[in-house]
Amino acid sequence: MSEVYRELDRQWKATCRIVLGGEIGPLDEYKEWLCGLNDPLTLRRISSGHMVAMTSNSYCEGSAVQDMAQVDFMRKFEPISINDMKDIDSLFESVAERFSYCGNITIGNSKFVESSSEVSDSFFVYKCTRISGCKNAAYSQWMRLSENLFGTNEGGESQFCIRCGIVYRNQRSFELWIGGNTSDSYYSYGLEGCKDCIFCFNLIGKSNAIGNLQLPRNKYSELKEKLLSELRSELMEKKKLPSLIELISQEKPDYSHALSAVKGLSSATRDKDKSRLEGAFTKASSVVLGEPLKGIDAYAGWLSRHTIVTRDSKSVLSKTALQVSEYPIMRELPENRIVTQEEATVLGEKLAAWQTPPSSISLADAPHILSPIAYFPPERRLGSYKNLVACQWGAESTDCYRTVVASHDKYCGYNAWPRNSENIFGSGLVFNSEFCFKCFDGVGLKRCFEVDSGRGCSDTWFSHNVEGLQSALFCFNTKSKRYAVGNAEIGPEQFAKVKKLVQDWAISELKKRKSVPISVYDIACKGKK
């Protein structure tokens, strides 16, 4: 048993006491259940024989993999021969011979990290991916600036969460999905500024509520104590509990009360103008690729590859167009219960599971309690925004398209989650970046193309786990290089020739096929015999 696991087991027990009212046993007895909302954690075997955690499951099979702890970032490489840089096929084959991916990626001020990848400035992290600025996290993903997370997926600035998803500034919660500034809540969705809520949906500023009905504090506390005792008993017996969605799915929806509640409600106008976004796409392609592309939707298949983008759906109540996606947590939402944000707000105000307080509640009652009130808005808009066309979540952003989360962004299309970024296309998790195509898990990137796990790089193409590169092609597990190809610096003149070769090939493929046939995820296997 490792030091990391021992400490997290101790923190797990403390978190259970705080959230569930008592301990339920060792952490590893609940690992399968705690992973239930996550992307599968991909493990790959390296040459020494041990396994490392990978950030993504997209890396090509058969490629070489290293452990971050063993990478020599300053290793010197011999330049690829001039003959192998004269045509694109020879170049790909030569690059593939030396290229390797990296697992257990841990950066910044991080310690006590085990079987995890893409972890920065974090302590005591176990079997997680995409964790930044966190402490005491196990079986969790996509979290920032948080503590004591177990089976929690996507969010930030939260503490003591078990099996929660998309949470922001939340504390002491269990199976809370989409919650902001909320505490002490269980099996609920869409809460903002709430405290002490069980089996609740789409509430703002409520407390001591069960099934959307506010109760006297003493009555709420009595029912909560009984329910938590039941949850602990069932967890100790079965080592799992049903998810919020599994509970709701046990009953068929009856829309009659919801339809009555939203009758006469006008839906907000949907943004449709993407003309500025189209112009930005053309400009960005000229900046990065050297030639302008027109009509972003013609490249949808390529831009959507290896990332998550939105797709069209409709409200079950008004048939108003909505965006859904395969984004963590959001992919779980049942489409026979999705509604607009405006509808959800009204439903939260008007619908409750009862007219009078119940004398008792149990987990067995949950499907019946939840069914009349369980409606999920998959979209949200916060702060100021404009022209967020076919986006799912948007805050302080303008002129974005087919992006799941647009947060403090401008001119972004076909992305999962760019933040504080401009002119980002076809990318995943990319922060503080500009003019990038097909970049993933990156921070501080400029004019980059197909870069994965890059930090502070500019004018870099087809590179993985790199930092501080300027003008680089096909680099991996290295840092602080300039005019480099395959990790070897070759000087500006020769680099310009090779980059033009790659640019010309990429733009030719995009003109012919509307796609580039290889990505950073399979460059290590391209051309291998």
Coordinates of C-alpha atoms in Angstrom, one line a residue:
M1 CA 0.0 0.0 0.0
S2 CA 1.6 3.3 -1.1
E3 CA 1.9 6.5 0.9
V4 CA -0.4 8.2 -1.6
Y5 CA -3.1 5.6 -1.1
R6 CA -2.8 5.6 2.6
E7 CA -3.3 9.3 2.9
L8 CA -6.2 9.4 0.4
D9 CA -7.8 6.5 2.3
R10 CA -7.5 8.6 5.5
Q11 CA -9.0 11.6 3.6
W12 CA -11.8 9.4 2.2
K13 CA -12.9 8.4 5.6
A14 CA -12.8 12.0 6.8
T15 CA -14.9 13.1 3.8
C16 CA -17.4 10.3 4.4
R17 CA -17.8 11.5 8.0
I18 CA -18.4 15.0 6.8
V19 CA -20.7 14.3 3.9
L20 CA -22.4 11.0 4.8
G21 CA -22.3 11.3 8.6
G22 CA -20.0 8.3 9.1
E23 CA -17.3 6.1 7.7
I24 CA -18.2 3.3 5.2
G25 CA -14.9 1.4 4.8
P26 CA -11.7 1.6 2.8
L27 CA -11.5 3.7 -0.4
D28 CA -10.4 0.8 -2.7
E29 CA -13.7 -1.1 -1.9
Y30 CA -15.5 1.7 -3.8
K31 CA -13.2 2.2 -6.8
E32 CA -15.5 0.8 -9.5
W33 CA -18.5 2.9 -8.3
L34 CA -16.4 6.0 -7.9
C35 CA -15.2 5.7 -11.5
G36 CA -18.7 5.5 -12.8
L37 CA -19.0 9.0 -14.2
N38 CA -15.5 9.2 -15.6
D39 CA -13.8 8.5 -18.9
P40 CA -12.0 5.2 -18.5
L41 CA -8.5 5.6 -17.2
T42 CA -6.1 4.4 -19.9
L43 CA -3.0 2.5 -18.8
R44 CA -0.1 1.7 -21.0
R45 CA 2.9 -0.6 -20.4
I46 CA 6.4 1.0 -20.9
S47 CA 9.7 -0.7 -21.7
S48 CA 10.6 -1.3 -18.0
G49 CA 7.4 -3.3 -17.6
H50 CA 5.4 -1.1 -15.3
M51 CA 2.1 0.7 -16.2
V52 CA 1.6 4.4 -16.6
A53 CA -1.6 6.4 -16.8
M54 CA -2.3 8.3 -20.1
T55 CA -4.2 11.5 -20.4
S56 CA -6.2 10.3 -23.4
N57 CA -7.2 6.9 -24.9
S58 CA -6.4 8.2 -28.4
Y59 CA -2.7 7.5 -28.6
C60 CA -2.0 5.0 -31.3
E61 CA -1.5 1.3 -30.4
G62 CA 2.1 0.1 -30.7
S63 CA 3.7 3.5 -30.0
A64 CA 6.5 3.9 -27.6
V65 CA 5.5 5.4 -24.2
Q66 CA 7.6 6.9 -21.4
D67 CA 7.0 7.6 -17.7
M68 CA 7.2 11.4 -17.1
A69 CA 9.4 10.7 -14.0
Q70 CA 12.0 9.1 -16.3
V71 CA 12.0 11.7 -19.2
D72 CA 15.2 13.6 -19.8
F73 CA 13.8 16.8 -21.2
M74 CA 17.3 18.1 -22.1
R75 CA 18.3 15.0 -24.0
K76 CA 20.2 15.8 -27.2
F77 CA 19.0 14.2 -30.5
E78 CA 20.8 13.9 -33.8
P79 CA 19.1 15.8 -36.6
I80 CA 17.0 13.8 -39.0
S81 CA 19.0 13.4 -42.3
I82 CA 18.4 16.0 -45.0
N83 CA 17.3 13.2 -47.4
D84 CA 14.6 12.2 -45.0
M85 CA 13.2 15.7 -44.9
K86 CA 12.8 16.1 -48.6
D87 CA 9.4 14.5 -48.9
I88 CA 6.5 14.1 -46.5
D89 CA 6.4 10.3 -46.4
S90 CA 10.1 10.0 -45.5
L91 CA 9.8 12.7 -42.9
F92 CA 6.8 10.9 -41.2
E93 CA 8.7 7.6 -41.2
S94 CA 11.8 9.1 -39.7
V95 CA 9.8 11.0 -37.1
A96 CA 7.9 7.9 -36.1
E97 CA 11.1 6.0 -35.4
R98 CA 12.0 8.4 -32.6
F99 CA 8.7 9.8 -31.4
S100 CA 7.2 8.6 -28.1
Y101 CA 4.3 9.5 -25.9
C102 CA 4.3 10.1 -22.2
G103 CA 2.2 8.9 -19.3
N104 CA 2.0 10.0 -15.7
I105 CA 2.3 13.6 -16.8
T106 CA 2.8 15.7 -13.7
I107 CA 4.0 19.3 -13.8
G108 CA 4.5 22.4 -11.7
N109 CA 4.6 22.1 -7.9
S110 CA 3.1 18.6 -7.6
K111 CA 3.9 15.8 -5.2
F112 CA 2.4 12.5 -4.1
V113 CA 0.7 11.7 -7.4
E114 CA 0.1 8.1 -8.4
S115 CA -1.4 6.5 -11.5
S116 CA -2.6 9.9 -12.8
S117 CA -1.8 12.1 -15.8
E118 CA -2.1 15.8 -16.7
V119 CA -1.7 16.8 -13.1
S120 CA -0.4 20.3 -12.2
D121 CA 0.3 22.0 -8.9
S122 CA -1.5 19.3 -7.0
F123 CA -0.9 17.0 -4.0
F124 CA -2.1 13.5 -3.1
V125 CA -3.7 12.6 -6.4
Y126 CA -4.7 9.0 -7.2
K127 CA -6.0 7.5 -10.4
C128 CA -7.1 10.9 -11.9
T129 CA -6.7 12.9 -15.1
R130 CA -6.7 16.6 -15.8
I131 CA -6.3 17.8 -12.2
S132 CA -5.0 21.3 -11.5
G133 CA -4.4 23.1 -8.2
C134 CA -6.0 20.3 -6.2
K135 CA -5.4 18.4 -3.0
N136 CA -6.7 15.0 -2.0
A137 CA -8.3 13.7 -5.2
A138 CA -9.1 10.1 -6.1
Y139 CA -10.9 8.7 -9.1
S140 CA -11.7 12.2 -10.4
Q141 CA -11.2 14.1 -13.6
W142 CA -11.3 17.6 -15.1
M143 CA -11.1 19.4 -11.7
R144 CA -9.4 22.7 -10.6
L145 CA -8.5 24.4 -7.3
S146 CA -10.4 21.9 -5.2
E147 CA -9.9 19.5 -2.2
N148 CA -11.1 16.2 -1.1
L149 CA -12.7 14.9 -4.3
F150 CA -13.8 11.3 -4.7
G151 CA -15.4 10.2 -8.0
T152 CA -16.0 13.8 -9.0
N153 CA -15.9 15.0 -12.6
E154 CA -15.5 18.5 -13.9
G155 CA -15.5 21.7 -11.9
G156 CA -13.5 23.9 -9.6
E157 CA -13.1 25.6 -6.2
S158 CA -15.0 22.9 -4.4
Q159 CA -14.4 20.8 -1.3
F160 CA -15.6 17.4 0.1
C161 CA -17.4 16.1 -3.0
I162 CA -18.4 12.5 -3.6
R163 CA -19.7 11.4 -7.0
C164 CA -20.5 15.0 -8.1
G165 CA -20.3 16.6 -11.6
I166 CA -19.8 20.1 -12.9
V167 CA -19.6 21.8 -9.6
Y168 CA -18.3 25.3 -8.8
R169 CA -17.6 26.6 -5.3
N170 CA -19.5 23.8 -3.7
Q171 CA -19.0 22.1 -0.4
R172 CA -20.0 18.8 1.2
S173 CA -22.1 17.3 -1.5
F174 CA -23.0 13.8 -2.8
E175 CA -24.4 13.1 -6.3
L176 CA -24.8 16.8 -6.9
W177 CA -24.8 17.6 -10.7
I178 CA -24.5 21.1 -12.0
G179 CA -24.2 23.1 -8.8
G180 CA -22.8 26.5 -8.0
N181 CA -22.1 28.1 -4.6
T182 CA -24.1 25.3 -3.0
S183 CA -23.4 23.1 0.1
D184 CA -24.7 20.1 1.9
S185 CA -26.8 18.8 -1.0
Y186 CA -27.5 15.3 -2.2
Y187 CA -28.9 13.7 -5.3
S188 CA -29.8 17.0 -6.9
Y189 CA -29.3 19.0 -10.2
G190 CA -29.1 22.6 -11.2
L191 CA -28.7 24.3 -7.8
E192 CA -27.4 27.8 -7.4
G193 CA -26.7 29.4 -4.1
C194 CA -28.5 26.6 -2.2
K195 CA -27.8 24.8 1.1
D196 CA -29.2 21.6 2.5
C197 CA -31.1 20.2 -0.4
I198 CA -32.0 16.6 -1.1
F199 CA -33.7 15.3 -4.3
C200 CA -34.0 18.8 -5.7
F201 CA -33.9 20.3 -9.2
N202 CA -33.3 23.8 -10.6
L203 CA -33.5 25.8 -7.4
I204 CA -32.0 29.2 -6.7
G205 CA -31.2 30.3 -3.1
K206 CA -33.2 27.6 -1.3
S207 CA -32.4 25.7 1.8
N208 CA -33.7 22.8 3.9
A209 CA -35.6 21.4 0.8
I210 CA -36.5 17.9 -0.2
G211 CA -38.2 17.3 -3.5
N212 CA -38.1 21.1 -4.1
L213 CA -40.3 21.6 -1.0
Q214 CA -38.8 23.7 1.8
L215 CA -39.2 22.3 5.3
P216 CA -38.8 23.5 8.8
R217 CA -35.1 23.1 9.8
N218 CA -35.8 20.5 12.5
K219 CA -38.0 18.4 10.1
Y220 CA -35.4 18.5 7.4
S221 CA -32.6 17.5 9.8
E222 CA -34.6 14.6 11.0
L223 CA -35.3 13.3 7.5
K224 CA -31.7 13.9 6.4
E225 CA -30.3 11.9 9.3
K226 CA -32.5 8.9 8.4
L227 CA -31.6 9.1 4.7
L228 CA -27.8 9.3 5.3
S229 CA -28.0 6.3 7.6
E230 CA -29.7 4.4 4.8
L231 CA -27.1 5.5 2.3
R232 CA -24.3 4.4 4.5
S233 CA -25.8 1.0 5.1
E234 CA -26.5 0.3 1.5
L235 CA -23.0 1.5 0.5
M236 CA -21.4 -0.8 3.1
E237 CA -23.5 -3.7 1.8
K238 CA -23.4 -3.2 -1.9
K239 CA -20.3 -1.0 -2.4
K240 CA -22.3 1.3 -4.7
L241 CA -25.4 3.3 -5.0
P242 CA -27.5 4.2 -8.1
S243 CA -26.6 7.5 -9.8
L244 CA -29.0 10.4 -10.0
I245 CA -29.8 9.4 -13.6
E246 CA -30.3 5.8 -12.7
L247 CA -32.9 6.8 -10.1
I248 CA -34.8 9.1 -12.4
S249 CA -34.8 6.5 -15.2
Q250 CA -36.8 4.1 -13.2
E251 CA -40.0 6.1 -13.8
K252 CA -41.5 7.3 -17.1
P253 CA -41.9 11.0 -17.3
D254 CA -45.3 12.6 -17.1
Y255 CA -45.0 16.0 -18.8
S256 CA -48.5 17.3 -17.8
H257 CA -47.5 19.4 -14.8
A258 CA -44.4 20.7 -16.4
L259 CA -46.3 21.7 -19.5
S260 CA -48.8 23.5 -17.4
A261 CA -46.1 25.3 -15.4
V262 CA -44.3 26.7 -18.5
K263 CA -47.5 27.5 -20.5
G264 CA -47.1 30.9 -22.2
L265 CA -43.4 31.1 -21.4
S266 CA -41.3 32.7 -24.2
S267 CA -38.0 31.1 -25.0
A268 CA -34.9 33.4 -25.3
T269 CA -33.8 34.2 -28.8
R270 CA -31.2 31.7 -30.0
D271 CA -28.0 33.2 -31.4
K272 CA -27.6 32.4 -35.1
D273 CA -25.1 34.9 -36.5
K274 CA -21.8 33.2 -37.0
S275 CA -20.5 35.6 -39.7
R276 CA -17.8 37.0 -37.5
L277 CA -16.8 33.5 -36.5
E278 CA -16.5 32.5 -40.1
G279 CA -14.2 35.4 -40.8
A280 CA -12.1 34.5 -37.8
F281 CA -11.8 30.9 -39.0
T282 CA -10.5 32.2 -42.4
K283 CA -8.1 34.5 -40.8
A284 CA -6.8 31.9 -38.3
S285 CA -6.2 29.3 -41.0
S286 CA -4.2 31.9 -43.0
V287 CA -2.1 32.7 -39.9
V288 CA -1.5 29.1 -38.9
L289 CA -1.6 27.2 -42.2
G290 CA -0.4 29.8 -44.5
E291 CA -3.6 29.8 -46.6
P292 CA -7.2 30.8 -45.8
L293 CA -9.9 28.2 -45.5
K294 CA -13.6 29.2 -45.9
G295 CA -16.8 27.6 -44.5
I296 CA -16.0 26.1 -41.1
D297 CA -18.8 23.5 -41.4
A298 CA -17.1 21.9 -44.4
Y299 CA -14.4 20.8 -42.0
A300 CA -16.7 19.6 -39.3
G301 CA -15.5 16.0 -39.4
W302 CA -11.9 16.9 -39.0
L303 CA -12.4 19.6 -36.4
S304 CA -14.6 17.2 -34.3
R305 CA -12.0 14.4 -34.3
H306 CA -10.4 13.7 -30.9
T307 CA -12.5 16.3 -29.1
I308 CA -16.1 16.9 -27.9
V309 CA -18.4 19.3 -29.7
T310 CA -22.1 20.0 -29.5
R311 CA -25.0 18.4 -31.4
D312 CA -28.6 19.5 -31.9
S313 CA -31.5 18.4 -29.7
K314 CA -34.8 19.9 -28.5
S315 CA -36.6 20.7 -25.3
V316 CA -39.2 18.0 -24.5
L317 CA -41.7 20.7 -23.5
S318 CA -41.4 23.4 -26.2
K319 CA -39.3 21.8 -29.0
T320 CA -37.0 24.7 -28.7
A321 CA -33.5 23.9 -30.2
L322 CA -30.9 22.9 -27.6
Q323 CA -27.3 21.7 -27.7
V324 CA -26.2 18.5 -26.0
S325 CA -22.8 16.8 -26.1
E326 CA -20.7 13.9 -24.9
Y327 CA -19.0 16.1 -22.4
P328 CA -18.4 14.5 -19.0
I329 CA -21.7 14.5 -17.0
M330 CA -23.6 16.1 -19.8
R331 CA -23.5 12.9 -21.8
E332 CA -25.5 11.2 -19.0
L333 CA -28.5 13.5 -19.3
P334 CA -31.7 11.7 -20.6
E335 CA -32.9 13.5 -23.7
N336 CA -36.5 12.7 -22.7
R337 CA -36.1 15.2 -19.8
I338 CA -34.1 18.1 -21.3
V339 CA -35.5 21.6 -21.2
T340 CA -34.3 25.2 -21.8
Q341 CA -32.7 27.1 -19.0
E342 CA -35.7 29.5 -18.9
E343 CA -38.1 26.5 -18.6
A344 CA -35.9 25.0 -15.9
T345 CA -36.0 28.2 -13.8
V346 CA -39.8 28.2 -13.9
L347 CA -40.1 24.5 -13.2
G348 CA -37.8 25.0 -10.2
E349 CA -40.1 27.7 -8.9
K350 CA -43.4 25.9 -9.5
L351 CA -42.9 22.2 -9.2
A352 CA -42.5 20.2 -6.0
A353 CA -42.7 16.5 -5.2
W354 CA -45.3 17.1 -2.5
Q355 CA -47.8 19.7 -1.3
T356 CA -47.2 18.9 2.3
P357 CA -44.0 17.7 4.1
P358 CA -43.5 13.9 4.1
S359 CA -43.4 12.0 7.3
S360 CA -40.4 10.0 6.1
I361 CA -38.2 9.4 3.0
S362 CA -36.0 6.6 1.8
L363 CA -33.8 5.9 -1.1
A364 CA -36.5 3.6 -2.4
D365 CA -38.8 6.6 -2.6
A366 CA -36.3 8.6 -4.7
P367 CA -37.6 7.7 -8.2
H368 CA -41.1 8.7 -7.3
I369 CA -39.9 11.9 -5.6
L370 CA -37.7 12.9 -8.4
S371 CA -39.8 12.1 -11.4
P372 CA -42.2 15.1 -11.3
I373 CA -39.4 17.6 -10.9
A374 CA -36.5 16.0 -12.8
Y375 CA -35.9 18.2 -15.9
F376 CA -32.4 19.0 -17.1
P377 CA -31.3 22.1 -18.9
P378 CA -28.2 21.1 -20.8
E379 CA -27.3 24.7 -21.7
R380 CA -26.4 27.7 -19.6
R381 CA -25.4 31.3 -20.2
L382 CA -23.7 33.5 -17.6
G383 CA -22.5 37.0 -17.5
S384 CA -22.2 38.9 -20.8
Y385 CA -22.1 37.1 -24.1
K386 CA -22.9 37.5 -27.8
N387 CA -23.2 35.2 -30.8
L388 CA -22.7 31.9 -29.0
V389 CA -24.1 29.8 -31.8
A390 CA -24.9 26.2 -31.1
C391 CA -22.8 26.4 -27.9
Q392 CA -23.7 24.5 -24.7
W393 CA -22.3 26.7 -21.9
G394 CA -21.2 30.2 -22.3
A395 CA -19.8 32.9 -20.0
E396 CA -18.2 36.2 -20.9
S397 CA -17.6 35.1 -24.5
T398 CA -18.4 36.3 -28.0
D399 CA -18.6 34.8 -31.5
C400 CA -18.2 31.1 -30.6
Y401 CA -19.7 28.1 -32.4
R402 CA -20.2 24.4 -31.7
T403 CA -18.2 24.7 -28.5
V404 CA -19.3 22.9 -25.4
V405 CA -17.9 25.4 -22.8
A406 CA -17.0 28.9 -24.0
S407 CA -15.6 30.7 -21.0
H408 CA -13.9 34.1 -21.5
D409 CA -13.3 33.3 -25.2
K410 CA -13.6 34.9 -28.5
Y411 CA -13.8 33.4 -32.0
C412 CA -13.7 29.7 -31.0
G413 CA -15.3 26.9 -33.1
Y414 CA -15.7 23.1 -32.6
N415 CA -14.1 22.8 -29.2
A416 CA -14.6 21.1 -25.9
W417 CA -13.4 23.7 -23.4
P418 CA -11.2 26.7 -24.4
R419 CA -10.8 29.3 -21.6
N420 CA -9.3 32.8 -21.8
S421 CA -8.6 32.1 -25.4
E422 CA -9.1 33.4 -29.0
N423 CA -9.2 31.9 -32.4
I424 CA -9.2 28.3 -31.2
F425 CA -10.6 25.6 -33.6
G426 CA -11.1 21.8 -33.3
S427 CA -9.5 21.7 -29.9
G428 CA -10.0 20.1 -26.4
L429 CA -9.0 21.6 -23.1
V430 CA -7.0 24.7 -24.0
F431 CA -6.4 27.7 -21.7
N432 CA -4.8 31.1 -22.3
S433 CA -4.1 30.4 -26.0
E434 CA -4.6 31.9 -29.4
F435 CA -4.6 31.0 -33.1
C436 CA -4.6 27.2 -32.5
F437 CA -6.0 24.3 -34.5
K438 CA -6.4 20.8 -33.1
C439 CA -4.7 21.3 -29.7
F440 CA -5.4 19.4 -26.6
D441 CA -4.6 19.8 -22.9
G442 CA -2.6 22.9 -23.6
V443 CA -1.8 26.2 -21.8
G444 CA -0.2 29.3 -23.3
L445 CA -0.1 28.1 -26.9
K446 CA 0.2 30.5 -29.9
R447 CA -0.1 29.6 -33.6
C448 CA 0.0 25.9 -32.9
F449 CA -1.3 22.9 -34.9
E450 CA -1.9 19.4 -33.5
V451 CA -0.2 19.9 -30.1
D452 CA -1.0 17.7 -27.1
S453 CA 0.1 18.5 -23.5
G454 CA 1.9 21.6 -24.6
R455 CA 2.9 24.5 -22.3
G456 CA 4.1 27.9 -23.4
C457 CA 4.8 27.0 -27.0
S458 CA 4.5 29.0 -30.2
D459 CA 4.5 28.0 -33.9
T460 CA 4.7 24.4 -33.0
W461 CA 3.1 21.5 -34.9
F462 CA 2.5 17.8 -34.3
S463 CA 4.1 17.8 -30.8
H464 CA 3.4 16.1 -27.5
N465 CA 4.4 16.9 -23.8
V466 CA 6.5 19.9 -24.7
E467 CA 7.2 23.2 -23.0
G468 CA 8.7 26.5 -24.1
L469 CA 9.2 25.5 -27.7
Q470 CA 9.4 28.2 -30.5
S471 CA 9.1 27.0 -34.1
A472 CA 9.1 23.3 -33.7
L473 CA 7.8 20.2 -35.6
F474 CA 7.3 16.7 -34.4
C475 CA 8.8 17.2 -30.9
F476 CA 8.1 15.2 -27.8
N477 CA 9.0 15.1 -24.2
T478 CA 11.3 18.1 -24.5
K479 CA 11.5 21.7 -23.6
S480 CA 13.2 25.0 -24.5
K481 CA 14.0 24.3 -28.1
R482 CA 13.8 26.6 -31.2
Y483 CA 13.8 25.7 -34.9
A484 CA 13.6 22.0 -33.9
V485 CA 12.4 19.0 -35.9
G486 CA 12.1 15.6 -34.1
N487 CA 13.7 17.2 -31.0
A488 CA 16.8 18.3 -32.8
E489 CA 17.5 22.0 -33.5
I490 CA 18.4 22.6 -37.1
G491 CA 18.5 26.3 -37.5
P492 CA 16.0 28.8 -39.0
E493 CA 16.8 28.3 -42.7
Q494 CA 16.5 24.5 -42.8
F495 CA 13.5 24.7 -40.4
A496 CA 11.6 27.0 -42.7
K497 CA 12.0 24.5 -45.6
V498 CA 10.7 21.6 -43.5
K499 CA 7.8 23.6 -42.1
K500 CA 6.8 24.7 -45.7
L501 CA 6.8 21.1 -46.7
V502 CA 4.5 20.1 -43.9
Q503 CA 2.2 23.2 -44.3
D504 CA 1.9 22.6 -48.0
W505 CA 1.0 18.9 -47.4
A506 CA -1.6 19.9 -44.7
I507 CA -3.3 22.5 -46.8
S508 CA -3.4 20.2 -49.8
E509 CA -5.1 17.5 -47.8
L510 CA -7.6 20.0 -46.4
K511 CA -8.4 21.3 -49.9
K512 CA -8.9 17.8 -51.3
R513 CA -10.4 15.9 -48.3
K514 CA -11.5 18.7 -45.9
S515 CA -9.3 16.8 -43.4
V516 CA -5.7 16.1 -42.4
P517 CA -5.3 12.3 -42.3
I518 CA -3.0 12.1 -39.3
S519 CA -3.0 13.7 -35.9
V520 CA -0.6 14.2 -32.9
Y521 CA -2.2 11.0 -31.5
D522 CA -0.9 8.8 -34.3
I523 CA 2.2 10.5 -35.6
A524 CA 4.3 8.0 -33.6
C525 CA 2.9 5.2 -35.7
K526 CA 2.7 6.9 -39.1
G527 CA 5.0 5.3 -41.7
K528 CA 6.3 2.6 -39.4
K529 CA 7.2 -0.6 -41.3

